[in-house]
Amino acid sequence: FFLARNRKHYLLTYIVWLFTTSDVREEMGFYHEETLEECEMLGIPRESVENIPHHQLFRELVNTVEKKVQCSYIDFIPDDFSGVMVKAQKECVAKGKIGLLASLYFGSELIVPSIYSALLVGLRLCLNLSREETRFLLLHVSMDGDHADNIR
């Protein structure tokens, strides 16, 4: 932080520091004891999240849902969706580092908990998925709100 030359540089340095500490550790499956205890209170065994990277938890959730509905999520992605994503990425890149970080904050940390909350309710009601099967969503509903508060 002491090397920051101006307010923008300080903000960028701070955000990078945040993402390279506890948030990244959580994404890789390394949690504080209180998070593991919270999981257990929710009925999620610590062994089902501890030391398991989030991308693996996500893949397990997708596999579970695909087995239940007997089709792939690829079947439901609109053809023009990738075009929208490419356009959004280009716009973010055009705004430089601050635009990219703002997009990351807004897209992955601020709105994810509300989207995942709705998905969680739908999957549990429609497919009768357990808390353990939906642990990827449960972790992000609670953690990403905290991450957004840290970034703010």
PDB file of C-alpha atoms in Angstrom:
ATOM      1  CA  PHE A   1       0.000   0.000   0.000  1.00  0.00           C
ATOM      2  CA  PHE A   2       2.825   2.368   0.744  1.00  0.00           C
ATOM      3  CA  LEU A   3       4.006   2.119  -2.852  1.00  0.00           C
ATOM      4  CA  ALA A   4       0.716   3.434  -4.219  1.00  0.00           C
ATOM      5  CA  ARG A   5       1.335   6.637  -6.166  1.00  0.00           C
ATOM      6  CA  ASN A   6      -2.198   8.013  -6.257  1.00  0.00           C
ATOM      7  CA  ARG A   7      -5.765   7.233  -5.196  1.00  0.00           C
ATOM      8  CA  LYS A   8      -6.522   5.035  -8.242  1.00  0.00           C
ATOM      9  CA  HIS A   9      -3.291   3.123  -7.834  1.00  0.00           C
ATOM     10  CA  TYR A  10      -3.993   2.695  -4.108  1.00  0.00           C
ATOM     11  CA  LEU A  11      -7.488   1.373  -4.847  1.00  0.00           C
ATOM     12  CA  LEU A  12      -6.155  -1.033  -7.448  1.00  0.00           C
ATOM     13  CA  THR A  13      -3.408  -2.231  -5.078  1.00  0.00           C
ATOM     14  CA  TYR A  14      -5.919  -2.724  -2.279  1.00  0.00           C
ATOM     15  CA  ILE A  15      -8.359  -4.681  -4.446  1.00  0.00           C
ATOM     16  CA  VAL A  16      -5.598  -6.926  -5.785  1.00  0.00           C
ATOM     17  CA  TRP A  17      -4.431  -7.526  -2.216  1.00  0.00           C
ATOM     18  CA  LEU A  18      -7.970  -8.486  -1.155  1.00  0.00           C
ATOM     19  CA  PHE A  19      -8.342 -10.944  -4.004  1.00  0.00           C
ATOM     20  CA  THR A  20      -4.988 -12.549  -3.351  1.00  0.00           C
ATOM     21  CA  THR A  21      -5.584 -13.226   0.321  1.00  0.00           C
ATOM     22  CA  SER A  22      -8.619 -14.773   1.978  1.00  0.00           C
ATOM     23  CA  ASP A  23     -10.942 -14.703  -1.054  1.00  0.00           C
ATOM     24  CA  VAL A  24      -8.538 -16.697  -3.197  1.00  0.00           C
ATOM     25  CA  ARG A  25      -7.862 -19.100  -0.353  1.00  0.00           C
ATOM     26  CA  GLU A  26     -11.608 -19.695  -0.025  1.00  0.00           C
ATOM     27  CA  GLU A  27     -11.920 -20.255  -3.780  1.00  0.00           C
ATOM     28  CA  MET A  28      -9.247 -22.944  -3.448  1.00  0.00           C
ATOM     29  CA  GLY A  29     -11.111 -24.656  -0.582  1.00  0.00           C
ATOM     30  CA  PHE A  30      -9.150 -23.306   2.384  1.00  0.00           C
ATOM     31  CA  TYR A  31     -11.570 -21.851   4.931  1.00  0.00           C
ATOM     32  CA  HIS A  32     -11.434 -20.282   8.365  1.00  0.00           C
ATOM     33  CA  GLU A  33     -12.645 -22.553  11.136  1.00  0.00           C
ATOM     34  CA  GLU A  34     -15.765 -20.412  11.640  1.00  0.00           C
ATOM     35  CA  THR A  35     -16.776 -20.987   8.005  1.00  0.00           C
ATOM     36  CA  LEU A  36     -16.378 -24.738   8.410  1.00  0.00           C
ATOM     37  CA  GLU A  37     -18.450 -24.625  11.604  1.00  0.00           C
ATOM     38  CA  GLU A  38     -21.119 -22.605   9.780  1.00  0.00           C
ATOM     39  CA  CYS A  39     -21.182 -25.258   7.034  1.00  0.00           C
ATOM     40  CA  GLU A  40     -21.674 -27.970   9.626  1.00  0.00           C
ATOM     41  CA  MET A  41     -24.543 -26.010  11.209  1.00  0.00           C
ATOM     42  CA  LEU A  42     -26.153 -25.904   7.743  1.00  0.00           C
ATOM     43  CA  GLY A  43     -25.829 -29.669   7.455  1.00  0.00           C
ATOM     44  CA  ILE A  44     -22.825 -29.610   5.124  1.00  0.00           C
ATOM     45  CA  PRO A  45     -20.052 -31.924   6.339  1.00  0.00           C
ATOM     46  CA  ARG A  46     -16.727 -30.095   6.446  1.00  0.00           C
ATOM     47  CA  GLU A  47     -15.142 -32.952   4.467  1.00  0.00           C
ATOM     48  CA  SER A  48     -17.390 -32.081   1.521  1.00  0.00           C
ATOM     49  CA  VAL A  49     -15.932 -28.556   1.216  1.00  0.00           C
ATOM     50  CA  GLU A  50     -12.583 -28.474   2.998  1.00  0.00           C
ATOM     51  CA  ASN A  51      -9.625 -28.454   0.580  1.00  0.00           C
ATOM     52  CA  ILE A  52     -11.936 -28.771  -2.438  1.00  0.00           C
ATOM     53  CA  PRO A  53     -11.596 -25.896  -4.954  1.00  0.00           C
ATOM     54  CA  HIS A  54     -14.792 -24.074  -5.860  1.00  0.00           C
ATOM     55  CA  HIS A  55     -14.494 -25.005  -9.528  1.00  0.00           C
ATOM     56  CA  GLN A  56     -14.711 -28.647  -8.466  1.00  0.00           C
ATOM     57  CA  LEU A  57     -17.732 -27.950  -6.219  1.00  0.00           C
ATOM     58  CA  PHE A  58     -19.378 -26.169  -9.152  1.00  0.00           C
ATOM     59  CA  ARG A  59     -18.679 -29.084 -11.509  1.00  0.00           C
ATOM     60  CA  GLU A  60     -20.171 -31.507  -8.955  1.00  0.00           C
ATOM     61  CA  LEU A  61     -23.311 -29.349  -8.698  1.00  0.00           C
ATOM     62  CA  VAL A  62     -23.674 -29.227 -12.489  1.00  0.00           C
ATOM     63  CA  ASN A  63     -23.188 -33.004 -12.732  1.00  0.00           C
ATOM     64  CA  THR A  64     -25.839 -33.590 -10.047  1.00  0.00           C
ATOM     65  CA  VAL A  65     -28.371 -31.317 -11.767  1.00  0.00           C
ATOM     66  CA  GLU A  66     -27.680 -32.814 -15.195  1.00  0.00           C
ATOM     67  CA  LYS A  67     -28.257 -36.324 -13.825  1.00  0.00           C
ATOM     68  CA  LYS A  68     -31.525 -35.273 -12.193  1.00  0.00           C
ATOM     69  CA  VAL A  69     -32.910 -33.539 -15.297  1.00  0.00           C
ATOM     70  CA  GLN A  70     -31.253 -36.015 -17.685  1.00  0.00           C
ATOM     71  CA  CYS A  71     -29.800 -33.422 -20.056  1.00  0.00           C
ATOM     72  CA  SER A  72     -26.859 -31.036 -20.330  1.00  0.00           C
ATOM     73  CA  TYR A  73     -26.924 -27.359 -19.449  1.00  0.00           C
ATOM     74  CA  ILE A  74     -25.432 -26.697 -22.904  1.00  0.00           C
ATOM     75  CA  ASP A  75     -28.859 -27.510 -24.369  1.00  0.00           C
ATOM     76  CA  PHE A  76     -30.322 -24.419 -22.686  1.00  0.00           C
ATOM     77  CA  ILE A  77     -27.760 -21.734 -23.547  1.00  0.00           C
ATOM     78  CA  PRO A  78     -29.179 -19.394 -26.211  1.00  0.00           C
ATOM     79  CA  ASP A  79     -27.103 -19.209 -29.395  1.00  0.00           C
ATOM     80  CA  ASP A  80     -26.580 -15.450 -29.075  1.00  0.00           C
ATOM     81  CA  PHE A  81     -25.417 -15.653 -25.455  1.00  0.00           C
ATOM     82  CA  SER A  82     -21.754 -16.015 -26.334  1.00  0.00           C
ATOM     83  CA  GLY A  83     -21.970 -12.890 -28.504  1.00  0.00           C
ATOM     84  CA  VAL A  84     -23.341 -10.907 -25.564  1.00  0.00           C
ATOM     85  CA  MET A  85     -20.526 -12.195 -23.353  1.00  0.00           C
ATOM     86  CA  VAL A  86     -17.833 -11.280 -25.887  1.00  0.00           C
ATOM     87  CA  LYS A  87     -19.277  -7.766 -26.240  1.00  0.00           C
ATOM     88  CA  ALA A  88     -19.380  -7.284 -22.460  1.00  0.00           C
ATOM     89  CA  GLN A  89     -15.783  -8.484 -22.112  1.00  0.00           C
ATOM     90  CA  LYS A  90     -14.590  -6.081 -24.825  1.00  0.00           C
ATOM     91  CA  GLU A  91     -16.337  -3.165 -23.124  1.00  0.00           C
ATOM     92  CA  CYS A  92     -14.716  -4.034 -19.790  1.00  0.00           C
ATOM     93  CA  VAL A  93     -11.275  -4.349 -21.350  1.00  0.00           C
ATOM     94  CA  ALA A  94     -11.735  -0.997 -23.111  1.00  0.00           C
ATOM     95  CA  LYS A  95     -12.175   0.684 -19.710  1.00  0.00           C
ATOM     96  CA  GLY A  96      -8.814  -0.559 -18.511  1.00  0.00           C
ATOM     97  CA  LYS A  97      -7.862  -2.046 -15.183  1.00  0.00           C
ATOM     98  CA  ILE A  98     -10.384  -0.097 -13.128  1.00  0.00           C
ATOM     99  CA  GLY A  99     -13.198  -1.190 -15.467  1.00  0.00           C
ATOM    100  CA  LEU A 100     -12.121  -4.804 -15.182  1.00  0.00           C
ATOM    101  CA  LEU A 101     -11.945  -4.680 -11.403  1.00  0.00           C
ATOM    102  CA  ALA A 102     -15.283  -2.901 -11.141  1.00  0.00           C
ATOM    103  CA  SER A 103     -16.821  -5.562 -13.382  1.00  0.00           C
ATOM    104  CA  LEU A 104     -15.299  -8.311 -11.291  1.00  0.00           C
ATOM    105  CA  TYR A 105     -16.632  -6.769  -8.100  1.00  0.00           C
ATOM    106  CA  PHE A 106     -20.108  -6.132  -9.463  1.00  0.00           C
ATOM    107  CA  GLY A 107     -20.444  -9.342 -11.448  1.00  0.00           C
ATOM    108  CA  SER A 108     -18.923 -11.905  -9.161  1.00  0.00           C
ATOM    109  CA  GLU A 109     -19.212 -10.557  -5.660  1.00  0.00           C
ATOM    110  CA  LEU A 110     -22.169  -8.186  -5.462  1.00  0.00           C
ATOM    111  CA  ILE A 111     -24.904  -9.767  -7.569  1.00  0.00           C
ATOM    112  CA  VAL A 112     -23.896 -13.425  -7.255  1.00  0.00           C
ATOM    113  CA  PRO A 113     -25.422 -13.938  -3.779  1.00  0.00           C
ATOM    114  CA  SER A 114     -28.867 -12.788  -4.940  1.00  0.00           C
ATOM    115  CA  ILE A 115     -28.714 -14.844  -8.148  1.00  0.00           C
ATOM    116  CA  TYR A 116     -27.420 -17.911  -6.315  1.00  0.00           C
ATOM    117  CA  SER A 117     -30.107 -17.515  -3.637  1.00  0.00           C
ATOM    118  CA  ALA A 118     -32.815 -17.767  -6.299  1.00  0.00           C
ATOM    119  CA  LEU A 119     -31.055 -20.735  -7.936  1.00  0.00           C
ATOM    120  CA  LEU A 120     -30.699 -22.431  -4.580  1.00  0.00           C
ATOM    121  CA  VAL A 121     -34.400 -22.147  -3.813  1.00  0.00           C
ATOM    122  CA  GLY A 122     -35.351 -23.367  -7.287  1.00  0.00           C
ATOM    123  CA  LEU A 123     -32.999 -26.348  -7.264  1.00  0.00           C
ATOM    124  CA  ARG A 124     -34.013 -27.425  -3.782  1.00  0.00           C
ATOM    125  CA  LEU A 125     -37.744 -27.130  -4.546  1.00  0.00           C
ATOM    126  CA  CYS A 126     -37.777 -28.527  -8.080  1.00  0.00           C
ATOM    127  CA  LEU A 127     -35.079 -31.188  -7.835  1.00  0.00           C
ATOM    128  CA  ASN A 128     -35.122 -31.839  -4.093  1.00  0.00           C
ATOM    129  CA  LEU A 129     -31.346 -31.306  -3.850  1.00  0.00           C
ATOM    130  CA  SER A 130     -29.787 -31.571  -0.405  1.00  0.00           C
ATOM    131  CA  ARG A 131     -27.740 -28.886   1.323  1.00  0.00           C
ATOM    132  CA  GLU A 132     -24.620 -30.909   0.635  1.00  0.00           C
ATOM    133  CA  GLU A 133     -25.479 -31.164  -3.075  1.00  0.00           C
ATOM    134  CA  THR A 134     -25.997 -27.389  -3.217  1.00  0.00           C
ATOM    135  CA  ARG A 135     -22.957 -26.516  -1.077  1.00  0.00           C
ATOM    136  CA  PHE A 136     -21.341 -24.530  -3.898  1.00  0.00           C
ATOM    137  CA  LEU A 137     -24.321 -22.145  -3.935  1.00  0.00           C
ATOM    138  CA  LEU A 138     -24.610 -21.997  -0.148  1.00  0.00           C
ATOM    139  CA  LEU A 139     -20.948 -21.078   0.205  1.00  0.00           C
ATOM    140  CA  HIS A 140     -21.277 -18.258  -2.317  1.00  0.00           C
ATOM    141  CA  VAL A 141     -24.507 -16.888  -0.905  1.00  0.00           C
ATOM    142  CA  SER A 142     -22.772 -16.276   2.418  1.00  0.00           C
ATOM    143  CA  MET A 143     -19.187 -15.569   1.303  1.00  0.00           C
ATOM    144  CA  ASP A 144     -19.621 -13.338  -1.714  1.00  0.00           C
ATOM    145  CA  GLY A 145     -21.650 -10.796   0.233  1.00  0.00           C
ATOM    146  CA  ASP A 146     -18.750 -10.580   2.676  1.00  0.00           C
ATOM    147  CA  HIS A 147     -16.276 -10.273  -0.205  1.00  0.00           C
ATOM    148  CA  ALA A 148     -18.311  -7.420  -1.686  1.00  0.00           C
ATOM    149  CA  ASP A 149     -18.343  -5.653   1.685  1.00  0.00           C
ATOM    150  CA  ASN A 150     -14.545  -6.041   1.902  1.00  0.00           C
ATOM    151  CA  ILE A 151     -14.061  -4.568  -1.564  1.00  0.00           C
ATOM    152  CA  ARG A 152     -16.424  -1.689  -0.862  1.00  0.00           C
TER     153      ARG A 152
END
